[in-house]
Tab-separated table of C-alpha atoms and ligand atoms in Angstrom:
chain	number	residue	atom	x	y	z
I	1	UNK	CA	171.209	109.505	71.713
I	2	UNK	CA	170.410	111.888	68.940
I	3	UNK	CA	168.229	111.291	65.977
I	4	UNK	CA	167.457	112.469	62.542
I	5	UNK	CA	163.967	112.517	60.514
I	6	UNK	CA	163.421	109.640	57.877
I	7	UNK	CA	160.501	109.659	55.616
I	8	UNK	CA	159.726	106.409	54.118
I	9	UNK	CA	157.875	106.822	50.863
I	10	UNK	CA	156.198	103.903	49.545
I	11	UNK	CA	153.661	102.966	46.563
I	12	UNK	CA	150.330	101.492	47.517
I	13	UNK	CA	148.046	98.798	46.186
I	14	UNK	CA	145.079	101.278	45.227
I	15	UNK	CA	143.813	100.264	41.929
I	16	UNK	CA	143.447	101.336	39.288
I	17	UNK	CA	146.322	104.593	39.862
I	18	UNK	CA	148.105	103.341	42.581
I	19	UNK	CA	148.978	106.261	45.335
I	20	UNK	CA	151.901	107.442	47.554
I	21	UNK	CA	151.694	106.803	51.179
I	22	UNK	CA	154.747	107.926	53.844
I	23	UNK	CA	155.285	107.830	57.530
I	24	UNK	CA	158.184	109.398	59.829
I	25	UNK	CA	160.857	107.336	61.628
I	26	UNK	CA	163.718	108.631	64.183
I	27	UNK	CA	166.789	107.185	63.141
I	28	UNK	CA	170.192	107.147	65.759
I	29	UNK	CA	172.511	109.489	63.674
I	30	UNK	CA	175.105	107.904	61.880
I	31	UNK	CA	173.126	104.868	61.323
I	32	UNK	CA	171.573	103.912	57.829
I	33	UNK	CA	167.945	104.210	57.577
I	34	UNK	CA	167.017	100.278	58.530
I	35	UNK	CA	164.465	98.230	56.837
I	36	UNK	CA	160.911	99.049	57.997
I	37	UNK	CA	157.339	97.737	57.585
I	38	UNK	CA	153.958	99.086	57.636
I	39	UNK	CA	149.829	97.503	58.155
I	40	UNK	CA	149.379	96.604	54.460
I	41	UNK	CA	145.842	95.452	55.197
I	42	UNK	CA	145.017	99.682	55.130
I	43	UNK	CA	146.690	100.318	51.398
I	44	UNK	CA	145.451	97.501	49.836
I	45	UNK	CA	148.353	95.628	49.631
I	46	UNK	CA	147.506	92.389	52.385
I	47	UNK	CA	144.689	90.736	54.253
I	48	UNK	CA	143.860	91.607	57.994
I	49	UNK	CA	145.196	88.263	59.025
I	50	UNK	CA	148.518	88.627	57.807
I	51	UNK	CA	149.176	92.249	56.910
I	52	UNK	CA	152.357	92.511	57.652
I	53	UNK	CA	154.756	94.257	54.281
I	54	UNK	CA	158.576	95.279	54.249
I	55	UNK	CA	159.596	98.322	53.443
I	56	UNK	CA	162.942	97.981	51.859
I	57	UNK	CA	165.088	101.623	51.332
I	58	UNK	CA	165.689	102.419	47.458
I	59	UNK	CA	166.604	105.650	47.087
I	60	UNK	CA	167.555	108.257	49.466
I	61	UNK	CA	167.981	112.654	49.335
I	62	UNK	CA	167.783	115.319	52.260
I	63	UNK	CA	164.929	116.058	52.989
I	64	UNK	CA	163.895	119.835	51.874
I	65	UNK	CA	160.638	119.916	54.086
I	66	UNK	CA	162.112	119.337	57.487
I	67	UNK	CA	165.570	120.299	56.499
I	68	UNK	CA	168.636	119.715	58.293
I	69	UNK	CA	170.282	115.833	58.445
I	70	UNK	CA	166.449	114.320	57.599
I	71	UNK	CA	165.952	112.315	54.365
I	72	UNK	CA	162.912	110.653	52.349
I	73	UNK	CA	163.664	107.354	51.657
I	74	UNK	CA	161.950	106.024	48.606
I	75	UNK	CA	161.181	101.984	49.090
I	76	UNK	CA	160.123	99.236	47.564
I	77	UNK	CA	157.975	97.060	49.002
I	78	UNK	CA	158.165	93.175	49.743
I	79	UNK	CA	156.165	90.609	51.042
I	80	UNK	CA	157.734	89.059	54.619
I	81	UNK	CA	159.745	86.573	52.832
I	82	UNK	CA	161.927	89.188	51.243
I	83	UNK	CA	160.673	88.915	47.829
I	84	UNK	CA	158.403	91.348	45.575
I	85	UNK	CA	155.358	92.196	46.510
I	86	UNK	CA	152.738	92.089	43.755
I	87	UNK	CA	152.169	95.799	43.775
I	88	UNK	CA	156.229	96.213	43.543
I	89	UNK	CA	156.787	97.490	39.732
I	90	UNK	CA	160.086	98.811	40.410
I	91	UNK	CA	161.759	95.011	40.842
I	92	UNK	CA	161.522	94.563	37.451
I	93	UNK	CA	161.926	97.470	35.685
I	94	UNK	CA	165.473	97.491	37.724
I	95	UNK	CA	165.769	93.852	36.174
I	96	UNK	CA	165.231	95.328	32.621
I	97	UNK	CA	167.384	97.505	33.046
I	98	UNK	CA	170.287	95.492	34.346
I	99	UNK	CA	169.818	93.064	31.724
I	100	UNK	CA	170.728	96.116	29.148
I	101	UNK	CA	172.652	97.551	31.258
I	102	UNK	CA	174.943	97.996	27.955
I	103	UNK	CA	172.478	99.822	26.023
I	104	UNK	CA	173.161	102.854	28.696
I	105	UNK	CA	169.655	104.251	28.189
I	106	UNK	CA	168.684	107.595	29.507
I	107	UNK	CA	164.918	108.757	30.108
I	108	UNK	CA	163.727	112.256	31.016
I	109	UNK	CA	160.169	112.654	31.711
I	110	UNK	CA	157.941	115.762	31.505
I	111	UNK	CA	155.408	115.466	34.676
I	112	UNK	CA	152.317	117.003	33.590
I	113	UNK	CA	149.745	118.147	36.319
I	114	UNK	CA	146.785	119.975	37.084
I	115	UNK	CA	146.145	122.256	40.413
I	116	UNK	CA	142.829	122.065	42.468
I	117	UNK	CA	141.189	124.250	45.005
I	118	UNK	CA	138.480	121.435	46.330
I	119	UNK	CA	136.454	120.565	43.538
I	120	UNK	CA	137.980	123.164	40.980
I	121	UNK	CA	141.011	123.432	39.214
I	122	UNK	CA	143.108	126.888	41.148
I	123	UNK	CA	142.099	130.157	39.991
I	124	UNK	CA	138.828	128.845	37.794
I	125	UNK	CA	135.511	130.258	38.077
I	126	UNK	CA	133.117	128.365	40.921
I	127	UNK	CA	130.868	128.150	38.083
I	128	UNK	CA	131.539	128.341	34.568
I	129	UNK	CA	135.074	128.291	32.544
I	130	UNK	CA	137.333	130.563	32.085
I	131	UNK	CA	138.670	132.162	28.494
I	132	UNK	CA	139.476	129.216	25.885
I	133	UNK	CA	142.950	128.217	25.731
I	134	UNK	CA	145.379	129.638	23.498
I	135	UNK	CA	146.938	132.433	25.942
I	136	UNK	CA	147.993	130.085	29.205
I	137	UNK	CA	151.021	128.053	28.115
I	138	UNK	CA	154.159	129.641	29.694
I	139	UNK	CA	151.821	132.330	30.852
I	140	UNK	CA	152.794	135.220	33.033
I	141	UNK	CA	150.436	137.081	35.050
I	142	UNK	CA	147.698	136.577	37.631
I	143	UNK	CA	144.531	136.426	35.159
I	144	UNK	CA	147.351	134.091	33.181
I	145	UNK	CA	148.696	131.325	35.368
I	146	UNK	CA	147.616	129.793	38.975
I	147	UNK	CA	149.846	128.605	41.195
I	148	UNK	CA	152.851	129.374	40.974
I	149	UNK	CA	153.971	130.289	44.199
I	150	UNK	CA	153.823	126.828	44.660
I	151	UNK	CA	155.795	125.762	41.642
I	152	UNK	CA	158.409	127.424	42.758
I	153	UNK	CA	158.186	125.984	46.311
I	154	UNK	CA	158.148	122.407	44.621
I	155	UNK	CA	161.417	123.454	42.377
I	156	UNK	CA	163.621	125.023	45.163
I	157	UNK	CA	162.538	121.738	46.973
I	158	UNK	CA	163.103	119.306	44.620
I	159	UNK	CA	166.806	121.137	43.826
I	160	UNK	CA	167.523	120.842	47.283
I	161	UNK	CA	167.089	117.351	47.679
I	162	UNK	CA	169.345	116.661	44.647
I	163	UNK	CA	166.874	115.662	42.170
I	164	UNK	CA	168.063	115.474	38.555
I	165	UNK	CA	165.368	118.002	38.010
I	166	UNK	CA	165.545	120.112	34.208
I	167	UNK	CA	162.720	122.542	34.305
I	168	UNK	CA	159.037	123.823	34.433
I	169	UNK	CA	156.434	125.270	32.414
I	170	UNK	CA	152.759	126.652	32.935
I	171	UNK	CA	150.961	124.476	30.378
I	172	UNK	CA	148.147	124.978	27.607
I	173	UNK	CA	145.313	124.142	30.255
I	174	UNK	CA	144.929	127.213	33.115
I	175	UNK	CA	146.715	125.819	36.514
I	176	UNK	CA	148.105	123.180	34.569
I	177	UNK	CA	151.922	122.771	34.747
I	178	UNK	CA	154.841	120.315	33.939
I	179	UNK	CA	158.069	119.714	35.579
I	180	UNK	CA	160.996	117.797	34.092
I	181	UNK	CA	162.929	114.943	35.477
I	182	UNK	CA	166.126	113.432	33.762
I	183	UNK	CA	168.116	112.488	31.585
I	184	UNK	CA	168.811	109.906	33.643
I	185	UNK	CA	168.833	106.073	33.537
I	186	UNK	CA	166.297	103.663	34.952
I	187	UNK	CA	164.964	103.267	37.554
I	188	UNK	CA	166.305	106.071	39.083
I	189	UNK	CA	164.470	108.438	37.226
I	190	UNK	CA	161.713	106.847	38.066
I	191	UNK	CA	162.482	106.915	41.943
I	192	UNK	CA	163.174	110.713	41.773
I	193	UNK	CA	159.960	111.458	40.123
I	194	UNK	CA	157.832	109.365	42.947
I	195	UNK	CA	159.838	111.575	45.339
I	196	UNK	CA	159.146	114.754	43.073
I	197	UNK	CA	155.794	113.966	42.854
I	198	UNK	CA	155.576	113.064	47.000
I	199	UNK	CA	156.960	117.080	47.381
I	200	UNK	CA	154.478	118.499	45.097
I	201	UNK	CA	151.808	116.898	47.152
I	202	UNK	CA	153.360	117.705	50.518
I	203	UNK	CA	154.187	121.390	49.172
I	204	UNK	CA	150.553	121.429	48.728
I	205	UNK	CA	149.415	120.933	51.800
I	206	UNK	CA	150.945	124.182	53.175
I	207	UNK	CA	149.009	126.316	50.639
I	208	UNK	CA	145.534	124.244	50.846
I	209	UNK	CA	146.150	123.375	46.948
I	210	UNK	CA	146.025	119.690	45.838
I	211	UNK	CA	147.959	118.622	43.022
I	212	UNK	CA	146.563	116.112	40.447
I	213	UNK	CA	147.738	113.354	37.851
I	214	UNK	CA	144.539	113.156	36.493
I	215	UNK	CA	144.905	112.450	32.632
I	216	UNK	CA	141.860	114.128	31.614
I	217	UNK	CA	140.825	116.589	34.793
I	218	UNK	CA	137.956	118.651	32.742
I	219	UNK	CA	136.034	116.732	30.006
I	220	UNK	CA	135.806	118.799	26.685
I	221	UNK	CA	137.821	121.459	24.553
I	222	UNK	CA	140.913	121.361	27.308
I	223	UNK	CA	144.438	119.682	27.165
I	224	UNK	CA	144.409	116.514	28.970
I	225	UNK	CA	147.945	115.876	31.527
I	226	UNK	CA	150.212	113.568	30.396
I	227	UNK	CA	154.062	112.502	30.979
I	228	UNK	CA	156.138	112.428	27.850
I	229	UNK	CA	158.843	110.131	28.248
I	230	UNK	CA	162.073	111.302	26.423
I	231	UNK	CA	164.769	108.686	26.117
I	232	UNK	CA	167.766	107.148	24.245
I	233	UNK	CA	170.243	104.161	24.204
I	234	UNK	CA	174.038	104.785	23.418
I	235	UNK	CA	172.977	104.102	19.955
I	236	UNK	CA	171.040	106.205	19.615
I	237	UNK	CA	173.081	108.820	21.255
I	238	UNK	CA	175.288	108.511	18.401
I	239	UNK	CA	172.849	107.666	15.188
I	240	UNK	CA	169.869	109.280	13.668
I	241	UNK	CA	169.083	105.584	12.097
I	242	UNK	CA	169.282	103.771	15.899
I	243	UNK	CA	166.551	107.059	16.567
I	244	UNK	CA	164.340	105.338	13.781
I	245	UNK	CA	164.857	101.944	14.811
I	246	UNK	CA	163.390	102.914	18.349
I	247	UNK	CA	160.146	104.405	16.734
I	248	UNK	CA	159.397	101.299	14.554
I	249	UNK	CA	159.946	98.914	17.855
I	250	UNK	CA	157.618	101.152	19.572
I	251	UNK	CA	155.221	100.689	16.664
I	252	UNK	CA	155.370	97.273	16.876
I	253	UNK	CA	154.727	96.880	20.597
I	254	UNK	CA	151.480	99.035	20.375
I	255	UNK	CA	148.978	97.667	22.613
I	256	UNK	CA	151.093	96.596	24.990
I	257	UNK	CA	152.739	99.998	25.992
I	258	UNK	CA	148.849	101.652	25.767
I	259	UNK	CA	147.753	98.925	28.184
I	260	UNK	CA	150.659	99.863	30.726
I	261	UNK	CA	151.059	103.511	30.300
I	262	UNK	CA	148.070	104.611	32.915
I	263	UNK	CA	144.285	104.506	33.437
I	264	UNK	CA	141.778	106.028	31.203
I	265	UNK	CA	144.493	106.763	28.878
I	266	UNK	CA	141.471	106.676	25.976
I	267	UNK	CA	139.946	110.010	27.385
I	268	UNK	CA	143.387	111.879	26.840
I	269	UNK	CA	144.556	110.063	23.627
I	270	UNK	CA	142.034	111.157	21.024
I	271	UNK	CA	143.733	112.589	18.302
I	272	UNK	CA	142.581	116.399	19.468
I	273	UNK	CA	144.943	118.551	21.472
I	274	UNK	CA	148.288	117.682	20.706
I	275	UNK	CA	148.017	113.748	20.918
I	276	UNK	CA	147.422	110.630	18.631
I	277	UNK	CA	144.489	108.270	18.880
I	278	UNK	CA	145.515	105.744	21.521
I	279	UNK	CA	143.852	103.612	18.418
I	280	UNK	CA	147.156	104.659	15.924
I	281	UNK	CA	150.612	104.658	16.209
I	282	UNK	CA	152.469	106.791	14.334
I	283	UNK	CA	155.951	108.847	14.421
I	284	UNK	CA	157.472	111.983	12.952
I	285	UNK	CA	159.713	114.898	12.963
I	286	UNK	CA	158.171	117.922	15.296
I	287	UNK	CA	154.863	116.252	14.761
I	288	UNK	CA	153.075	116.725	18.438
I	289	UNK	CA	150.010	115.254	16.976
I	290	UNK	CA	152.037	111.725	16.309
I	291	UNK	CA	152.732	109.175	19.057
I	292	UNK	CA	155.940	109.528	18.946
I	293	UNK	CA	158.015	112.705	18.080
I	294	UNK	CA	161.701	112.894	17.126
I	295	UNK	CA	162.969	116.604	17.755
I	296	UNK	CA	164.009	118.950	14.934
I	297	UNK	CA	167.278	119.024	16.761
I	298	UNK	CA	167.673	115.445	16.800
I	299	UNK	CA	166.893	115.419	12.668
I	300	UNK	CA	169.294	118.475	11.830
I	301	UNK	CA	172.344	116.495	14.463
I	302	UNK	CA	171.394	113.151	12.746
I	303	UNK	CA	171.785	111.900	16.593
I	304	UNK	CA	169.719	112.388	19.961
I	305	UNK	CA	166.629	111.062	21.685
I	306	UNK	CA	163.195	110.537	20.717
I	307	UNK	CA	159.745	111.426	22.723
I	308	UNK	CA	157.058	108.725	23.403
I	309	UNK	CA	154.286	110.911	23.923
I	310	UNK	CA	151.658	108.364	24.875
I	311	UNK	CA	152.062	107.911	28.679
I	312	UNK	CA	149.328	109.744	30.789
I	313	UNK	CA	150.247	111.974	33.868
I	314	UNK	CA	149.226	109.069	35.791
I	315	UNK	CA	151.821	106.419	35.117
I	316	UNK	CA	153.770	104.491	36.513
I	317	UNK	CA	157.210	105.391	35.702
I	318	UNK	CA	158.691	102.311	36.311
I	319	UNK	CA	156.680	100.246	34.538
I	320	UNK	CA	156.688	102.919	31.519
I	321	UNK	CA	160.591	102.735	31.693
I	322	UNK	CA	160.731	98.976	31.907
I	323	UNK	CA	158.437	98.483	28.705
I	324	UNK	CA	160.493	101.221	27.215
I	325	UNK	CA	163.763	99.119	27.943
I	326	UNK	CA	162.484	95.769	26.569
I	327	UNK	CA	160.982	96.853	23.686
I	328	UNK	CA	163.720	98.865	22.372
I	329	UNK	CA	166.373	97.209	23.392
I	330	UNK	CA	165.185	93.802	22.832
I	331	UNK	CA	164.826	94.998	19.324
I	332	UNK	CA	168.180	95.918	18.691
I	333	UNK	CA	169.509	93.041	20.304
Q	401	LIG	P1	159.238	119.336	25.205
Q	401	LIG	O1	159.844	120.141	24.095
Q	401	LIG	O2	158.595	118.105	24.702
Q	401	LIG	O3	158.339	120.162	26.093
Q	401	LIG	P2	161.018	119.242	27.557
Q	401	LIG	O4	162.085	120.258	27.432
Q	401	LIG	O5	159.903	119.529	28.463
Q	401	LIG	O6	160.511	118.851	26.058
Q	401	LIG	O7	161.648	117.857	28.058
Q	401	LIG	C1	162.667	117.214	27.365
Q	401	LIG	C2	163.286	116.155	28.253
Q	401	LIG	O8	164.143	115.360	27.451
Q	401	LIG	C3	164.126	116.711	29.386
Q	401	LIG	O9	163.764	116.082	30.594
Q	401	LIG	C4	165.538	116.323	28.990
Q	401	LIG	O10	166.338	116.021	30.117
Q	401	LIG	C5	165.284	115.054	28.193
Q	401	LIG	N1	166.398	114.705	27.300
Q	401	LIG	C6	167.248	115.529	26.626
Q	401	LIG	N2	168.178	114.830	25.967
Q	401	LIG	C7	167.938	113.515	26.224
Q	401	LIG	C8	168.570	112.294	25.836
Q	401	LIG	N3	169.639	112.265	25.016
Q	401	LIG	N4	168.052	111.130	26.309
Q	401	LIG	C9	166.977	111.142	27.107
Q	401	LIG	N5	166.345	112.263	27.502
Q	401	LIG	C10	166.801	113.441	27.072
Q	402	LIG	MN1	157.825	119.767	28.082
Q	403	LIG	MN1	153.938	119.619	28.347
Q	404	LIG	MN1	156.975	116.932	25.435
């Protein structure tokens, strides 16, 4: 019989930033990749008497690390019974998004991250800091930018495995970057960017450099990583007003999105370096020190999209995209 490579990429129970875990499975070719199970009693996700958790296939793309007929298979995972497992966000963020399924909405998130070389972000001195920022963001050259072979590793990758993937950018922060996923709806943009962020990681590995979502990586006068979410409903689409309408629901779900839009979102939301207290809300044309920011474009078309800035590179995009569904839609219903 012959075989092909699947990857089964799951989310674990790891609190408080949950993590990716994957393992390999040979799979008769021409079958579907079956539903699996893993020992949920080492990712904090069961007990070591009954650690038994279902890994159900999502979300499937070839596979750009092994290449030919493999795939990753994103999954979500449930408990033996078949249903959700606690630590399963994605169940119902796809439930918000069925039940507005008219609304049409489209997200597309900007993945912030920072590279590290053991203990220090790439191409920083061992001790000390390098030159202020001010130069870095969409740097070129090697005293400039760190890292970009890889970057460009992760983007043929992710291109390859037919992401909806829009861009990249070296950011304000030296070996900081950002990567785009989207527009697309939910939660499929959220499944590609677990997968995108499973290649930068696994891209990584062949050039010794980790990759990390860490909101605030170096305390002090540096920009902290977050993941601006971008999105719009059909409305919106068409009306500047609908664009408004979104903001003010926002503002009037505050806490709630703050509490569910990653850890230690405080350290990166304090009103320095292009962000608004996580204590305010507040929304404006071009403004990148509000929370939320409608584009210039989207002002001078009277239509378009508008950018919650608040979420922290270490989200969870499903449960960002879910809150994002029932607060604005459930507004304009
Ligand atoms: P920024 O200027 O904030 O750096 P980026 O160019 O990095 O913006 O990201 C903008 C994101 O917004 C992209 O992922 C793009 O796909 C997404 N986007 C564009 N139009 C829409 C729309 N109508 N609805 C949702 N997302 C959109
Ligand atoms: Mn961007
Ligand atoms: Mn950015
Ligand atoms: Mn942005």
């Amino acid at each position: 019989m012959e075989y092909y490579k699947a990857e089964y990429i799951w989310i674990d129970g790891v609190e408080p930033t949950a993590k990716l875990r994957s393992k390999g499975k040979t799979v008769p070719k021409g079958e579907e990749p079956p539903i699996w199970g893993f020992d949920g009693s080492s990712t904090n996700q069961a007990a070591g008497f009954n650690s038994d958790c279902v890994l159900q296939p999502v979300f499937s793309c070839p596979d750009p690390v092994r290449g030919g007929d493999n795939i990753l298979v994103m999954c979500e995972v449930l408990l033996p019974d078949m249903s959700p497992h606690p630590t399963n966000t994605r169940a119902a963020c796809a439930a918000a998004a069925e039940k507005y399924a008219d609304f049409d909405m489209w997200f597309g998130i900007e993945q912030e991250y920072t590279f590290f070389s053991g203990v220090t972000p790439l191409g920083w001195p061992k001790n000390g800091f390098p030159a202020p920022q001010g130069g870095y963001y969409c740097g070129v050259g090697s005293d400039e930018v760190f890292g970009r072979p890889v970057v460009e590793d992760h983007m043929d990758a992710c291109l390859e495995a037919g992401l909806s993937f829009a861009g990249i950018n070296a950011e304000v922060m030296p070996a900081q970057w950002e990567f785009q996923i989207g527009a697309i709806g939910a939660p499929e943009v959220a499944d590609q960017l677990w997968v995108a962020r499973w290649l930068l990681y696994r891209i990584g590995e062949k050039y010794d450099v980790s990759a990390r979502l860490d909101p605030k990586p170096v305390l002090g006068d540096w920009n902290g990583a977050g993941a601006h979410t971008n999105f719009s409903t059909r409305q919106m689409r068409e009306s500047f007003d609908a664009c408004v309408a979104a903001a003010e629901a926002l503002g009037g779900n505050h806490d709630e999105h703050i509490a569910n839009y990653g850890d230690r979102i405080e350290l990166r939301l304090t009103g320095l370096h292009e962000t608004c207290s996580y204590k305010e809300f507040r929304y404006g044309v071009s403004d990148r020190g509000a929370s939320v920011r409608i584009p210039w474009q989207v002002d001078r078309d009277q239509k378009g999209y508008i950018e919650d800035r608040r979420p922290n590179a270490n989200c969870d995009p499903y449960k960002v995209t879910g809150l994002i569904l029932n607060t604005v839609c459930s507004a304009a219903s």
